[in-house]
GROMACS .gro file of C-alpha atoms in nm:
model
  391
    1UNK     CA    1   3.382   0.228  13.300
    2UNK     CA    2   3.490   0.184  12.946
    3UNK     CA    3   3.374   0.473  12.700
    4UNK     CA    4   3.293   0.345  12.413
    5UNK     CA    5   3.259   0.511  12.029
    6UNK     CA    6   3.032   0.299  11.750
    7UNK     CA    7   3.118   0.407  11.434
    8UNK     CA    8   2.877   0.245  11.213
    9UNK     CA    9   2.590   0.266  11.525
   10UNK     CA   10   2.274   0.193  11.291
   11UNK     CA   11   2.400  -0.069  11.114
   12UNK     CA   12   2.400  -0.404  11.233
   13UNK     CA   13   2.725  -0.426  11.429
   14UNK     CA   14   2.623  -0.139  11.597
   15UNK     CA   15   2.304  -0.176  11.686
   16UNK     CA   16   2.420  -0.519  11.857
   17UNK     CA   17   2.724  -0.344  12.025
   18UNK     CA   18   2.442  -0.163  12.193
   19UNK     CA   19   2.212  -0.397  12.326
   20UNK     CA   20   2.540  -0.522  12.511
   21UNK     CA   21   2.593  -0.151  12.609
   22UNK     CA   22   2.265  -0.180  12.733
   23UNK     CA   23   2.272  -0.494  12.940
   24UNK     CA   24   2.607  -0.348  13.097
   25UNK     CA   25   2.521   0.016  13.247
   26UNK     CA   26   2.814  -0.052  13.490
   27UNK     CA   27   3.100  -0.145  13.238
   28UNK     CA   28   3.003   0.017  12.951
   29UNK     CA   29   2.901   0.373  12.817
   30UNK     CA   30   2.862   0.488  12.436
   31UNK     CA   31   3.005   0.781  12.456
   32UNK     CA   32   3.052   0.886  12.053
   33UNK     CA   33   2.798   0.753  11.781
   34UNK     CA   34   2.853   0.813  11.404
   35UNK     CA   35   2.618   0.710  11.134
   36UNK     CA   36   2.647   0.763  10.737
   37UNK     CA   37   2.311   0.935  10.631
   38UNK     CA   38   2.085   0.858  10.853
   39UNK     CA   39   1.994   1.149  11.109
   40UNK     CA   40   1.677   1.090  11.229
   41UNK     CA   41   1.783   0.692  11.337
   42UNK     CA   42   2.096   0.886  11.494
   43UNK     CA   43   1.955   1.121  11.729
   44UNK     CA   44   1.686   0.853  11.806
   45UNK     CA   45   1.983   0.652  11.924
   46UNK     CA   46   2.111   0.959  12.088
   47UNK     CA   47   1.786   0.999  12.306
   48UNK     CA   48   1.837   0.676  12.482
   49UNK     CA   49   2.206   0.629  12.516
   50UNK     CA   50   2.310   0.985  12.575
   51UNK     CA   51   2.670   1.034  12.381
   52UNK     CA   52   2.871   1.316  12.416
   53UNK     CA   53   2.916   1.336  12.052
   54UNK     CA   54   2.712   1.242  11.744
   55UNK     CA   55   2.909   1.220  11.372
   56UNK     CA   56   2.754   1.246  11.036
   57UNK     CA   57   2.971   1.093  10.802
   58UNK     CA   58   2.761   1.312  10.536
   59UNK     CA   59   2.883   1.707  10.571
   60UNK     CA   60   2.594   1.838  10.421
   61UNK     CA   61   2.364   1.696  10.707
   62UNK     CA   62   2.506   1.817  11.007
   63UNK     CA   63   2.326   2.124  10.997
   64UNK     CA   64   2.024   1.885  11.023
   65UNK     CA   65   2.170   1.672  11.326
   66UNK     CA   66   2.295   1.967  11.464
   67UNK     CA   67   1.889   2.110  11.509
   68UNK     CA   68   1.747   1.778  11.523
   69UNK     CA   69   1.936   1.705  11.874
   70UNK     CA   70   1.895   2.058  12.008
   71UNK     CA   71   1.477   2.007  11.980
   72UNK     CA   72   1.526   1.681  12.158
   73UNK     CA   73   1.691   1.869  12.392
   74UNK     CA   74   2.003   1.661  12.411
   75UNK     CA   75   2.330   1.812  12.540
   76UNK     CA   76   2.502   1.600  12.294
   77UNK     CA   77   2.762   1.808  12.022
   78UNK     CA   78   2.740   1.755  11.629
   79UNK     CA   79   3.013   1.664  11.392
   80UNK     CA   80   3.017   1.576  11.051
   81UNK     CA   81   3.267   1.396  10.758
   82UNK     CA   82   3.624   1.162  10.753
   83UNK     CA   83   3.778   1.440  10.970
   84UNK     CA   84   3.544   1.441  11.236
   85UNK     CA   85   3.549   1.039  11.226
   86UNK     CA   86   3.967   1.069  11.272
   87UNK     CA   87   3.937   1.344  11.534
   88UNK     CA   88   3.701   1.117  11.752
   89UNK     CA   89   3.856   0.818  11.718
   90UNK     CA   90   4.184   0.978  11.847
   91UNK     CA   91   4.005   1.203  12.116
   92UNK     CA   92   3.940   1.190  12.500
   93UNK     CA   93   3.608   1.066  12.449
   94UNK     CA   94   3.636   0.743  12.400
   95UNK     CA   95   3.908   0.435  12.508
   96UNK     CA   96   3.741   0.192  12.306
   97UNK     CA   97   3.657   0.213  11.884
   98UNK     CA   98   3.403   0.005  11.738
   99UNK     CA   99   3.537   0.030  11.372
  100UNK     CA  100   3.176  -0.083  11.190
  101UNK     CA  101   3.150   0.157  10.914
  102UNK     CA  102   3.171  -0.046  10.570
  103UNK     CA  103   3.451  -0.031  10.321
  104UNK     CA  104   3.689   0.153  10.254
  105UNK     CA  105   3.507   0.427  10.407
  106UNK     CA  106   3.591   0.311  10.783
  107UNK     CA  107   4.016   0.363  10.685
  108UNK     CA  108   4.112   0.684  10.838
  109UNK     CA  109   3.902   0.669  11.184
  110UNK     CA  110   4.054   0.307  11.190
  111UNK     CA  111   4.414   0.383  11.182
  112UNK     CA  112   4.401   0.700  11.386
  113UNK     CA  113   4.175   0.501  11.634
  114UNK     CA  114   4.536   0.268  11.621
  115UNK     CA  115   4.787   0.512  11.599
  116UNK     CA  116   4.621   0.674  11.963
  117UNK     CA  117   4.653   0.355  12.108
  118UNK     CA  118   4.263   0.292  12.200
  119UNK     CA  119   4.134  -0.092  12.210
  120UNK     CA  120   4.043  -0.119  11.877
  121UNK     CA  121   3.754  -0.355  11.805
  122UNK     CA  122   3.729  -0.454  11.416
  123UNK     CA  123   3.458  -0.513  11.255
  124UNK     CA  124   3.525  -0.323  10.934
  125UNK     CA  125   3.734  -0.608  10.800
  126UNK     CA  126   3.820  -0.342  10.487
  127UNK     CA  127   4.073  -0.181  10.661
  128UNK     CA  128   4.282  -0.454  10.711
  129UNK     CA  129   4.216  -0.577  10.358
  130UNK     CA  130   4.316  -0.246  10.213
  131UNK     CA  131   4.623  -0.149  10.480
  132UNK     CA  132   4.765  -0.474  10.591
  133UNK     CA  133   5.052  -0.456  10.745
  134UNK     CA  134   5.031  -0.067  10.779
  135UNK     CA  135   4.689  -0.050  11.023
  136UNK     CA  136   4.884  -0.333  11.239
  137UNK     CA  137   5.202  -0.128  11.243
  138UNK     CA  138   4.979   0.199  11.345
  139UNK     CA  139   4.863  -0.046  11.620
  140UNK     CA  140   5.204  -0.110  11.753
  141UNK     CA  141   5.342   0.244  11.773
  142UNK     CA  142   5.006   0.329  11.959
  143UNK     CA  143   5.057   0.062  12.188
  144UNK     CA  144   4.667  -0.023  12.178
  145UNK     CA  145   4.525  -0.331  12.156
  146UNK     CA  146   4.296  -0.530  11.830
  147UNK     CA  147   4.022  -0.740  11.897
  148UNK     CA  148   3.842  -0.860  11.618
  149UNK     CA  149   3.489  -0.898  11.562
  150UNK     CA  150   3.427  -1.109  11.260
  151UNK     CA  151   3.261  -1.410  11.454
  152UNK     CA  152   3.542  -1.581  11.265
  153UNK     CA  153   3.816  -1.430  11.348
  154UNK     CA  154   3.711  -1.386  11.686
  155UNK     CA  155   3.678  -1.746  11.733
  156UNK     CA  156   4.007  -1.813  11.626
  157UNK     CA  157   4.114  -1.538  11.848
  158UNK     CA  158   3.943  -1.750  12.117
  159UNK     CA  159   4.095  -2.084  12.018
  160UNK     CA  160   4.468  -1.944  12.014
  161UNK     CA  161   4.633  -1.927  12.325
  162UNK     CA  162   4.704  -1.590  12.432
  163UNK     CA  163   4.464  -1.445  12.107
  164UNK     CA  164   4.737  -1.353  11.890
  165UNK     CA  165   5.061  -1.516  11.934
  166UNK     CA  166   5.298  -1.648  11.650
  167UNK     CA  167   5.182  -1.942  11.489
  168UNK     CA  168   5.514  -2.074  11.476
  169UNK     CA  169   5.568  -2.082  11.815
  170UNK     CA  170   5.195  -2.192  11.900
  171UNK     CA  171   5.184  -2.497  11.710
  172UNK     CA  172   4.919  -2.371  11.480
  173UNK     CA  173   4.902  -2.586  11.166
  174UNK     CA  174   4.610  -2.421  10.967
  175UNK     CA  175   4.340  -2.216  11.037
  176UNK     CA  176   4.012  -2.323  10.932
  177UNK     CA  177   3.732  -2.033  10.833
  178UNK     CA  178   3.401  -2.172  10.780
  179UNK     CA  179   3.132  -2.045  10.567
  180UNK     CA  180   2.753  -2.091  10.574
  181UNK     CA  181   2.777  -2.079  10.195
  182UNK     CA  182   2.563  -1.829  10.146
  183UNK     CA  183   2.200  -1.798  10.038
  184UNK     CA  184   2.310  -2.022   9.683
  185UNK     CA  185   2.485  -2.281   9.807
  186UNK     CA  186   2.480  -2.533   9.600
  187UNK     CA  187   2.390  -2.390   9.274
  188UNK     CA  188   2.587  -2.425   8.991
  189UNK     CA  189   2.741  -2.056   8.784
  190UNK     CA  190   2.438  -2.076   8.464
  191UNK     CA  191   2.185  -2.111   8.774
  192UNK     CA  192   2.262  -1.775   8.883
  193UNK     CA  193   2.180  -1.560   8.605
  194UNK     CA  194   1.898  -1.352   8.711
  195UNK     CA  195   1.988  -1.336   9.057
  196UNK     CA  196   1.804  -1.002   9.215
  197UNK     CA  197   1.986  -0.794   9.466
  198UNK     CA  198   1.694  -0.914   9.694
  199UNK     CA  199   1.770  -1.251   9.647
  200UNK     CA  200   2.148  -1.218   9.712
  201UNK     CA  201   2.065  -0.979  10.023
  202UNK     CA  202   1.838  -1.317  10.178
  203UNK     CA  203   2.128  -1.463  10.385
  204UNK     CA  204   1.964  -1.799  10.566
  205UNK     CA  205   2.174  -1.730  10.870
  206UNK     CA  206   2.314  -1.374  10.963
  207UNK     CA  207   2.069  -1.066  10.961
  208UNK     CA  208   2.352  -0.802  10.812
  209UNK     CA  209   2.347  -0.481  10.568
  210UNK     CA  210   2.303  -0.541  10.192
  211UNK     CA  211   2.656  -0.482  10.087
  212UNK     CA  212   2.801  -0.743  10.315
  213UNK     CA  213   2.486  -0.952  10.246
  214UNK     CA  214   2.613  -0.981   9.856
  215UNK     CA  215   2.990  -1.054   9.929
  216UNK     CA  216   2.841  -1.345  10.176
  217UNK     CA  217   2.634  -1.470   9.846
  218UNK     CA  218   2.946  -1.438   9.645
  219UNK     CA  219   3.138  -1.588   9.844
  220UNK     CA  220   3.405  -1.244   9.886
  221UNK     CA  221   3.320  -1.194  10.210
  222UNK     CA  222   3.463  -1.520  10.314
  223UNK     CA  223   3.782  -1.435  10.120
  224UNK     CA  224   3.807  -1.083  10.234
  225UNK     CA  225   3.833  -1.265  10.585
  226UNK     CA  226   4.067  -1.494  10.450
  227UNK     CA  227   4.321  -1.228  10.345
  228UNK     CA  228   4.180  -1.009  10.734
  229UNK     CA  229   4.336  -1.375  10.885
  230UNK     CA  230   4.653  -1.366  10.721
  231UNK     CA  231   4.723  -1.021  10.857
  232UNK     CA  232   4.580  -1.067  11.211
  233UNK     CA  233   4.727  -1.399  11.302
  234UNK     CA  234   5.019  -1.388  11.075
  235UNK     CA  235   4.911  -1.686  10.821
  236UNK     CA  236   5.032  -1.762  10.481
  237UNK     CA  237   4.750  -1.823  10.250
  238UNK     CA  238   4.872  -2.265  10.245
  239UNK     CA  239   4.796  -2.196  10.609
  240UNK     CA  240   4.447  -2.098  10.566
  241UNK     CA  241   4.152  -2.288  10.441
  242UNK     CA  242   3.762  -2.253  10.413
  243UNK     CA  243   3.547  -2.526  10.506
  244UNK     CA  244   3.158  -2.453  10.361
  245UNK     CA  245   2.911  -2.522  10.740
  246UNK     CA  246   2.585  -2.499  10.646
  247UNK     CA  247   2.449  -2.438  10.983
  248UNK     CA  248   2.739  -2.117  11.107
  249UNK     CA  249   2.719  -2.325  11.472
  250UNK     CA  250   3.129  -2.376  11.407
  251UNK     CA  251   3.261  -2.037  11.367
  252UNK     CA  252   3.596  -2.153  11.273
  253UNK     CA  253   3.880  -2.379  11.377
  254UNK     CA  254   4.257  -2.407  11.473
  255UNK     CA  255   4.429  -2.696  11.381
  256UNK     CA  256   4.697  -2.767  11.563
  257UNK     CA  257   5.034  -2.956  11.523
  258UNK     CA  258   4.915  -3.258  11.741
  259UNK     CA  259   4.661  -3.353  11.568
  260UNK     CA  260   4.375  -3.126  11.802
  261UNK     CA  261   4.139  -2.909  11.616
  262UNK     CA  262   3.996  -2.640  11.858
  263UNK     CA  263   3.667  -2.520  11.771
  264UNK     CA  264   3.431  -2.264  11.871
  265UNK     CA  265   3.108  -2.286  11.886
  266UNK     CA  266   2.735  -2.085  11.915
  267UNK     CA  267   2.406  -1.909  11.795
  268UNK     CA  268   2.463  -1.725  11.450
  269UNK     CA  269   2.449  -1.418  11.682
  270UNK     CA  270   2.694  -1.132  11.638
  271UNK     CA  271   2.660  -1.055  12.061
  272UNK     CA  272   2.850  -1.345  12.151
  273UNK     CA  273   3.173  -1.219  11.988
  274UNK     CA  274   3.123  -0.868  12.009
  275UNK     CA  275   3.055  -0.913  12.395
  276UNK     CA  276   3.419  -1.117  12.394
  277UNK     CA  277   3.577  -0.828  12.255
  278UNK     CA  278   3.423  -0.577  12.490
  279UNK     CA  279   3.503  -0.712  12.815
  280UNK     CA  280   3.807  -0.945  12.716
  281UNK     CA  281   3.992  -1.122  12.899
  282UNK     CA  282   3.636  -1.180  13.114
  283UNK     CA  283   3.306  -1.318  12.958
  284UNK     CA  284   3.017  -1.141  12.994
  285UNK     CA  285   2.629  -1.233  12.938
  286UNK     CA  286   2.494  -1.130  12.662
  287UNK     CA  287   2.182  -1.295  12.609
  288UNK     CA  288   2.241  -1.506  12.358
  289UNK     CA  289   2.028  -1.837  12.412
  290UNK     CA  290   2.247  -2.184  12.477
  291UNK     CA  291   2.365  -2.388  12.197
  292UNK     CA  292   2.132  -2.708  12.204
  293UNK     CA  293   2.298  -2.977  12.082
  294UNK     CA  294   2.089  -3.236  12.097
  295UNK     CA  295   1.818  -3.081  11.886
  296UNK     CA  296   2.059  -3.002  11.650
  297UNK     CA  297   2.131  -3.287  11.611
  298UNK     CA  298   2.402  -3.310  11.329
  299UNK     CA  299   2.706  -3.046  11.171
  300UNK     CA  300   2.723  -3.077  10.781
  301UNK     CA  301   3.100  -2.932  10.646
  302UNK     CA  302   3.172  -2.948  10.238
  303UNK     CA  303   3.454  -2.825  10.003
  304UNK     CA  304   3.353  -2.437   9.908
  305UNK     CA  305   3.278  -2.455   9.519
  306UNK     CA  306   3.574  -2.208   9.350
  307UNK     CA  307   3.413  -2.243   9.020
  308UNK     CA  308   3.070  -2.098   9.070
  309UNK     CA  309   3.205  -1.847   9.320
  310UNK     CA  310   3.521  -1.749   9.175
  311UNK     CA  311   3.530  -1.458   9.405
  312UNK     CA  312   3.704  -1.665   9.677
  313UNK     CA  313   3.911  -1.776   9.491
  314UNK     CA  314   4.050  -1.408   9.361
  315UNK     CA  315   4.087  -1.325   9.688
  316UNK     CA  316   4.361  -1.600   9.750
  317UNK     CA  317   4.490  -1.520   9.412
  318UNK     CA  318   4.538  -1.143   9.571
  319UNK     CA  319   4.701  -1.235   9.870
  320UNK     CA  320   4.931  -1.456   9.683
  321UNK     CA  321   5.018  -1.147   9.428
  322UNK     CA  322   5.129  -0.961   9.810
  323UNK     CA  323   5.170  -0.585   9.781
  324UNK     CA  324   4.881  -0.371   9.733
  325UNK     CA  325   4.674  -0.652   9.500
  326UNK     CA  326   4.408  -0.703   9.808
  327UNK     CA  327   4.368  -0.354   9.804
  328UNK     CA  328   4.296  -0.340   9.449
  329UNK     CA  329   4.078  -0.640   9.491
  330UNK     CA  330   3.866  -0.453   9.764
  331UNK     CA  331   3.786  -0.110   9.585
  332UNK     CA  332   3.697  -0.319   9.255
  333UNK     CA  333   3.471  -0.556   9.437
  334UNK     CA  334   3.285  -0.250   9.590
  335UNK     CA  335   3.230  -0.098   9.269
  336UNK     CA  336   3.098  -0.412   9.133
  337UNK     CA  337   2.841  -0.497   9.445
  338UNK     CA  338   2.722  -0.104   9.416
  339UNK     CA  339   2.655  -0.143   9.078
  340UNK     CA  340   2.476  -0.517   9.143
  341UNK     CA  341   2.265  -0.318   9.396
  342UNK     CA  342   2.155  -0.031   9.158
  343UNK     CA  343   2.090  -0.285   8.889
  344UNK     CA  344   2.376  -0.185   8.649
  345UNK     CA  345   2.564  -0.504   8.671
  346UNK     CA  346   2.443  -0.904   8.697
  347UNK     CA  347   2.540  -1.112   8.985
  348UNK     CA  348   2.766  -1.337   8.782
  349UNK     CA  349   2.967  -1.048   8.639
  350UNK     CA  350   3.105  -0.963   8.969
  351UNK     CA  351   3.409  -1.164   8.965
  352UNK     CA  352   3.422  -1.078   8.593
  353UNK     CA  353   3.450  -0.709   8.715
  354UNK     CA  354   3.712  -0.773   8.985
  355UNK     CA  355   3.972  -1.007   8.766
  356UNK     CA  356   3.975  -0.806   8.487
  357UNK     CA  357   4.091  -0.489   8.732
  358UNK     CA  358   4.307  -0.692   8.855
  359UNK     CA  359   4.461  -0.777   8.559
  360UNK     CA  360   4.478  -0.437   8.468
  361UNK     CA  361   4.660  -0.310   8.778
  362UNK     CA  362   4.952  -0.572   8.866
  363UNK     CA  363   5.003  -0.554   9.272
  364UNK     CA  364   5.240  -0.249   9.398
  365UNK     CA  365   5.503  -0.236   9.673
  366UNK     CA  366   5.300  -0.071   9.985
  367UNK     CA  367   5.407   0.216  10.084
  368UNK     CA  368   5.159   0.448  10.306
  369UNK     CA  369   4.879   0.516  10.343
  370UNK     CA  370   4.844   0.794  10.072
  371UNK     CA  371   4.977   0.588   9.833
  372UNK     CA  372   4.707   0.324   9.908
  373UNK     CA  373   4.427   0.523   9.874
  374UNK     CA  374   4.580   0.635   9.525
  375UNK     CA  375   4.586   0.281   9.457
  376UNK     CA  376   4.242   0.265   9.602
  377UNK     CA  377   4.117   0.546   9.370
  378UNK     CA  378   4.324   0.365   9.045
  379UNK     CA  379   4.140   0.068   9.116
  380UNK     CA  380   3.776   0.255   9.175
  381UNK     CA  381   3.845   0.428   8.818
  382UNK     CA  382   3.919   0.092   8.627
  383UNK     CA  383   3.629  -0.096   8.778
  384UNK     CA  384   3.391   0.189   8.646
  385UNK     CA  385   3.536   0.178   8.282
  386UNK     CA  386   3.533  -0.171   8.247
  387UNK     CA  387   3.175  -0.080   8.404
  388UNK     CA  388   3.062   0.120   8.126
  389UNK     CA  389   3.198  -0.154   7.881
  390UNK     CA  390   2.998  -0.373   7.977
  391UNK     CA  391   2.642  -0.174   7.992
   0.00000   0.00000   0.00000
């Protein structure tokens, strides 16, 4: 039985990891469960799955959790903070990492989940954006295994042979990522004004949380997975395109050499890939209804619009720049959707936000780790001056 730790277990991600869990008593077992501030939706989870260990990422609630699962009378123990994250991740408690905490935030328990050689399933596509090279090196000395979880990348995981082999050698001749296009598809830059958080958190396909939600509307999310691609199947960015699919049955493509063009295809639901990367190399049921073709009826694919949603298109211009520039990229675009979310900033201005911190902080060599996240902090500081410019 594979023990399993959800970092990230109330968000979306994890709450689908376990209704798999769930449906799988035999194979499966969440054994660790993190969450970022929300206690009460944590030890509720705790009742019915039973973890050994339960980590808020907050350290000034886990006196809370702490009291809150000894009245429920759980033998369960309480952690809190990065540390605690890193420790688990790394510990005898689990084999497998669900790495579903957003941002920059899900780093450390990422890398050490790597470095300790655990089967590593990524959903916090951050990490990768921020470390590159470094996570996948941490990987490699651990001798564990990646799986990713973007439905995405997974399919193109599932349309390679052997998951991750070298393109060269696979006769891979793009990659194609498609994207629903987001709840404005189709309107032009001056119709997006007085776009509310609300509106940009309506995606018409995926149910996700609201900071993902606005990098799907800007279109970053799709190039945050573009630059995620590059480092997991080892892509240059003329290898990797983005074809706008209006109805996210396609979940992307491999073109190969020959002319073929393998595709996979299902229900916007994230159980089908999540349930690939649980159980791989078997299938598993995971209740997610049959793809109905016929009433579908007809696919839809279009060019993704650069000009209106220029954030794509910094995010090739960062993995072009190489170095740390998709790092710097990352930690500005956060900045920018927080503020968008609390109001401070208009839709529109986040690409404004992101190119001019880019501009202001030409990409690095990477080094480490530490000196990424003093990059990552750099970045975080220039994105709120050029902030408080603008307000």
């Amino acid at each position: 039985m594979k023990q399993i730790a959800i970092f990230g277990a109330t968000g979306s991600i994890g709450s689908s990891t376990l209704d798999i869990i769930a449906r799988h008593p035999e194979r499966f077992r969440a054994s660790v469960l993190s969450a970022n501030r929300q206690v009460d939706a944590l030890v509720a989870l705790c009742q019915r799955f039973e973890p050994d260990l339960a980590i808020i990422a907050d350290p000034a609630l886990e006196g809370e959790l702490a009291a809150k699962l000894k009245a429920a009378g759980l033998r369960c123990e309480a952690a809190a903070g990065p540390s605690a994250l890193d420790q688990a991740a790394a510990g005898p408690l689990c084999d497998t990492v669900v790495a579903a905490i957003v941002g920059a935030a899900g780093l450390g328990s990422t890398i050490a989940a790597a470095r300790a050689g655990k089967r590593l399933l990524l959903a916090n596509k951050e990490s990768i954006v921020i470390s590159g090279e470094l996570l996948l090196q941490a990987l490699n000395e651990g001798g564990g295994e990646l799986l990713p979880v973007d439905s995405e990348h997974n399919a193109i995981f599932q349309c390679l042979p052997g998951g991750r082999p070298p393109l060269a050698r696979s006769g891979v001749r793009r990659l194609i990522l498609t994207a629903s296009g987001g709840p404005f598809r189709g309107r032009k830059r001056d119709e997006l004004t007085t776009i509310t958080p609300d509106q940009a958190c309506k995606h018409p396909k995926w149910s996700m949380g609201r900071k993902i939600s606005v990098d799907s509307a800007t279109l970053m999310n799709k190039g945050l997975e573009v630059i995620e691609a590059h480092h997991l199947f080892g892509a240059s960015a003329d290898q990797i395109d983005v074809v706008v699919h209006p109805e996210s049955l396609i979940h992307s493509m491999v073109d190969y050499v020959d002319g073929s063009v393998l595709a996979q295809l299902g229900n916007p639901d994230m159980r089908t890939a999540i349930g690939y990367a649980l159980a791989w190399p078997e299938r598993i049921d995971t209740a997610v209804p049959t793809l109905d073709l016929p009433a579908i009826g007809k696919l839809h694919f279009e060019e993704p619009d650069l000009e209106t949603f220029r954030c794509l298109a910094l995010a090739f211009q960062a993995l072009r720049a190489g170095g740390d520039a998709t790092t710097i990229l990352n930690a500005a675009n956060e900045v920018a959707v927080e503020a968008f979310l609390n109001g401070q900033l208009a839709f529109n201005a986040i690409p404004d936000l992101v190119e001019r911190v880019l501009a202001e902080l030409p990409q690095q060599s990477v080094v480490d780790i530490p000196s990424l996240m003093d990059r990552d902090r750099a970045a975080r500081e220039a994105a709120l001056r050029v902030l408080a410019s603008t307000c």
